[in-house]
Amino acid sequence: SSSSVSRRYCCFPCINCSLRTKAIEDKNNYICCQGYFDCMCFKGGSVGDQGNMCCLAIEATCCPGLAASSTRAYVMDKYDLRSDPCDRKIIHCSNCLQMLACLCHIAAIFEPSLRDAACILDCIADSVFLTVMGCMNAQVALELNSRMSGVAPGGAPVCAELGEMAAEDKEAAEAPAVAAMDRSSGRYYRAYQR
């Protein structure tokens, strides 16, 4: 029913878990952040997290931004998609606001008159972060639903390979394909350079 669907998606951890599960298709394919945020001291899949859905729940709850970003990156890599330059700028802006809020809180330790400004900036940064994360999750959900149904968001069939395209599109298919996202609809598409 529609009420159970809306209750299931009332929080970001639930959305992140659901989208990651749908993206990886098999729980055994899960590793922490799908390996996109490995560092020298930690490598996803090496600490008992592989295939562990409890680790996914912890990741989605404690690190919702990383969970959403890694699912987005995984889907983009899986389907050979590229993000729109505008998307990257919005994400960079969100990251800069978070860092600025952090610096403002540090400065407020030494200059108490900055506490109010730090709280206001924190609220703005969090609002932007949650908005960006919601947009990323919506894009991923739209892409996964389109792939699963076999129909692109605009109603055209999803081609598994370029070779399946119609003969009249052969010239366009021979040009390098660049997948991007349509800013107006939030959908990924393939654009052909001539």
Short mmCIF file of C-alpha atoms in Angstrom, two decimals:
data_model
loop_
_atom_site.label_atom_id
_atom_site.label_comp_id
_atom_site.label_asym_id
_atom_site.label_seq_id
_atom_site.Cartn_x
_atom_site.Cartn_y
_atom_site.Cartn_z
CA SER A 1 0.00 0.00 0.00
CA SER A 2 1.09 3.59 -0.50
CA SER A 3 1.06 4.34 3.25
CA SER A 4 3.56 1.57 3.98
CA VAL A 5 5.78 2.84 1.17
CA SER A 6 5.75 6.38 2.56
CA ARG A 7 6.49 5.15 6.10
CA ARG A 8 9.39 3.06 4.85
CA TYR A 9 11.01 6.10 3.26
CA CYS A 10 10.50 8.62 6.06
CA CYS A 11 14.18 8.85 7.02
CA PHE A 12 17.49 9.00 5.20
CA PRO A 13 18.93 5.79 6.74
CA CYS A 14 15.93 3.83 5.43
CA ILE A 15 16.27 5.39 1.99
CA ASN A 16 20.03 4.79 1.91
CA CYS A 17 19.65 1.12 2.90
CA SER A 18 16.87 0.55 0.40
CA LEU A 19 18.71 2.18 -2.51
CA ARG A 20 22.01 0.41 -1.76
CA THR A 21 20.26 -2.96 -1.54
CA LYS A 22 18.52 -2.30 -4.84
CA ALA A 23 21.76 -1.11 -6.49
CA ILE A 24 23.99 -4.01 -5.43
CA GLU A 25 21.21 -6.56 -6.18
CA ASP A 26 22.81 -9.24 -3.95
CA LYS A 27 23.63 -8.62 -0.29
CA ASN A 28 26.92 -10.47 -0.72
CA ASN A 29 28.08 -7.60 -2.95
CA TYR A 30 27.89 -5.14 -0.03
CA ILE A 31 31.06 -3.66 1.43
CA CYS A 32 31.35 -0.49 3.49
CA CYS A 33 30.70 2.51 1.20
CA GLN A 34 31.15 0.07 -1.69
CA GLY A 35 34.90 0.73 -1.37
CA TYR A 36 34.69 4.35 -2.55
CA PHE A 37 36.03 5.86 0.67
CA ASP A 38 38.90 3.49 1.45
CA CYS A 39 41.92 5.04 3.13
CA MET A 40 45.28 3.81 4.33
CA CYS A 41 43.96 2.46 7.64
CA PHE A 42 40.61 1.12 6.42
CA LYS A 43 39.59 -0.86 3.37
CA GLY A 44 35.96 -1.81 2.75
CA GLY A 45 35.40 -5.58 2.80
CA SER A 46 38.40 -6.28 5.02
CA VAL A 47 36.82 -5.96 8.47
CA GLY A 48 33.90 -8.39 8.31
CA ASP A 49 31.58 -5.95 6.61
CA GLN A 50 31.25 -7.80 3.30
CA GLY A 51 27.67 -8.99 2.90
CA ASN A 52 26.78 -7.78 6.41
CA MET A 53 23.48 -5.89 6.35
CA CYS A 54 24.01 -4.71 9.95
CA CYS A 55 27.07 -2.82 8.70
CA LEU A 56 24.91 -1.27 5.97
CA ALA A 57 22.41 -0.10 8.59
CA ILE A 58 25.20 1.38 10.71
CA GLU A 59 26.75 3.07 7.65
CA ALA A 60 23.40 4.53 6.58
CA THR A 61 22.64 5.78 10.10
CA CYS A 62 26.05 7.08 11.22
CA CYS A 63 27.37 8.29 7.85
CA PRO A 64 24.31 9.12 5.72
CA GLY A 65 26.22 11.46 3.40
CA LEU A 66 28.89 8.88 2.64
CA ALA A 67 26.24 6.19 2.21
CA ALA A 68 24.26 8.27 -0.31
CA SER A 69 27.42 9.39 -2.15
CA SER A 70 28.80 5.88 -2.44
CA THR A 71 25.50 4.49 -3.72
CA ARG A 72 25.36 7.30 -6.29
CA ALA A 73 28.97 6.64 -7.36
CA TYR A 74 28.32 2.88 -7.56
CA VAL A 75 25.25 3.33 -9.79
CA MET A 76 27.09 5.82 -12.00
CA ASP A 77 30.04 3.44 -12.40
CA LYS A 78 27.79 0.42 -12.92
CA TYR A 79 25.90 2.06 -15.79
CA ASP A 80 28.81 4.16 -17.10
CA LEU A 81 27.12 7.48 -16.26
CA ARG A 82 28.75 10.85 -15.63
CA SER A 83 27.47 13.52 -13.29
CA ASP A 84 26.47 16.89 -14.58
CA PRO A 85 29.04 19.67 -13.90
CA CYS A 86 26.27 21.58 -12.10
CA ASP A 87 25.76 18.60 -9.75
CA ARG A 88 29.43 18.60 -8.84
CA LYS A 89 29.34 22.35 -8.13
CA ILE A 90 26.30 21.97 -5.88
CA ILE A 91 27.97 19.11 -3.98
CA HIS A 92 31.19 21.15 -3.64
CA CYS A 93 29.17 24.12 -2.35
CA SER A 94 27.51 21.88 0.26
CA ASN A 95 30.90 20.54 1.36
CA CYS A 96 32.33 24.07 1.61
CA LEU A 97 29.39 25.21 3.73
CA GLN A 98 29.96 22.28 6.10
CA MET A 99 33.65 23.16 6.43
CA LEU A 100 32.86 26.85 6.92
CA ALA A 101 30.37 26.00 9.67
CA CYS A 102 33.00 23.85 11.38
CA LEU A 103 35.59 26.64 11.18
CA CYS A 104 33.05 29.12 12.53
CA HIS A 105 32.38 26.85 15.53
CA ILE A 106 36.13 26.60 16.16
CA ALA A 107 36.46 30.39 15.94
CA ALA A 108 33.52 30.73 18.37
CA ILE A 109 35.59 28.90 20.99
CA PHE A 110 38.02 31.81 21.00
CA GLU A 111 35.52 34.59 20.19
CA PRO A 112 32.19 33.97 21.96
CA SER A 113 30.42 36.64 19.90
CA LEU A 114 30.63 34.27 16.89
CA ARG A 115 28.43 31.60 18.52
CA ASP A 116 25.20 32.89 17.02
CA ALA A 117 26.78 33.20 13.58
CA ALA A 118 28.15 29.66 13.91
CA CYS A 119 24.68 28.30 14.76
CA ILE A 120 23.07 30.14 11.84
CA LEU A 121 25.74 28.93 9.43
CA ASP A 122 25.37 25.42 10.82
CA CYS A 123 21.62 25.50 10.14
CA ILE A 124 22.18 26.74 6.57
CA ALA A 125 24.89 24.12 5.91
CA ASP A 126 22.71 21.30 7.26
CA SER A 127 19.71 22.44 5.20
CA VAL A 128 21.80 22.51 2.02
CA PHE A 129 23.35 19.12 2.87
CA LEU A 130 19.96 17.47 3.43
CA THR A 131 18.58 18.99 0.23
CA VAL A 132 21.56 17.79 -1.82
CA MET A 133 21.38 14.33 -0.27
CA GLY A 134 17.66 14.13 -1.04
CA CYS A 135 18.34 15.09 -4.67
CA MET A 136 21.12 12.50 -4.97
CA ASN A 137 18.84 9.79 -3.59
CA ALA A 138 16.03 10.82 -5.94
CA GLN A 139 18.37 10.64 -8.96
CA VAL A 140 19.62 7.20 -7.93
CA ALA A 141 16.08 5.93 -7.31
CA LEU A 142 14.92 7.22 -10.70
CA GLU A 143 17.87 5.59 -12.49
CA LEU A 144 17.44 2.23 -10.71
CA ASN A 145 13.68 2.16 -11.29
CA SER A 146 14.22 2.98 -14.96
CA ARG A 147 16.81 0.24 -15.37
CA MET A 148 14.63 -2.32 -13.61
CA SER A 149 11.57 -1.49 -15.71
CA GLY A 150 13.55 -1.38 -18.95
CA VAL A 151 12.13 2.03 -19.83
CA ALA A 152 14.08 5.28 -19.61
CA PRO A 153 12.51 8.05 -17.52
CA GLY A 154 11.34 9.80 -20.71
CA GLY A 155 9.52 6.68 -21.92
CA ALA A 156 12.13 5.37 -24.38
CA PRO A 157 13.39 1.78 -24.03
CA VAL A 158 16.68 1.38 -22.18
CA CYS A 159 19.26 -0.17 -24.53
CA ALA A 160 21.64 -2.64 -22.95
CA GLU A 161 24.23 -1.94 -25.64
CA LEU A 162 24.73 0.72 -28.30
CA GLY A 163 24.48 -2.01 -30.95
CA GLU A 164 20.75 -2.38 -30.22
CA MET A 165 20.01 1.10 -31.51
CA ALA A 166 18.02 1.62 -34.68
CA ALA A 167 19.86 1.89 -38.02
CA GLU A 168 19.02 5.59 -38.40
CA ASP A 169 20.86 6.25 -35.13
CA LYS A 170 24.01 4.47 -36.30
CA GLU A 171 25.86 7.69 -37.04
CA ALA A 172 25.09 9.04 -33.57
CA ALA A 173 26.05 5.71 -31.98
CA GLU A 174 29.49 5.80 -33.58
CA ALA A 175 30.27 9.12 -31.89
CA PRO A 176 31.66 8.96 -28.34
CA ALA A 177 28.85 8.66 -25.80
CA VAL A 178 28.85 10.79 -22.70
CA ALA A 179 26.22 10.11 -20.08
CA ALA A 180 25.04 13.22 -18.28
CA MET A 181 22.07 14.32 -16.28
CA ASP A 182 19.23 16.51 -17.53
CA ARG A 183 19.06 19.32 -14.95
CA SER A 184 15.39 20.09 -15.58
CA SER A 185 14.15 16.56 -14.91
CA GLY A 186 16.94 15.08 -12.78
CA ARG A 187 17.35 12.17 -15.22
CA TYR A 188 20.53 10.68 -16.57
CA TYR A 189 20.81 10.47 -20.34
CA ARG A 190 23.41 9.68 -22.99
CA ALA A 191 24.52 12.56 -25.17
CA TYR A 192 26.44 11.89 -28.35
CA GLN A 193 29.28 14.16 -29.38
CA ARG A 194 29.72 14.80 -33.08
#
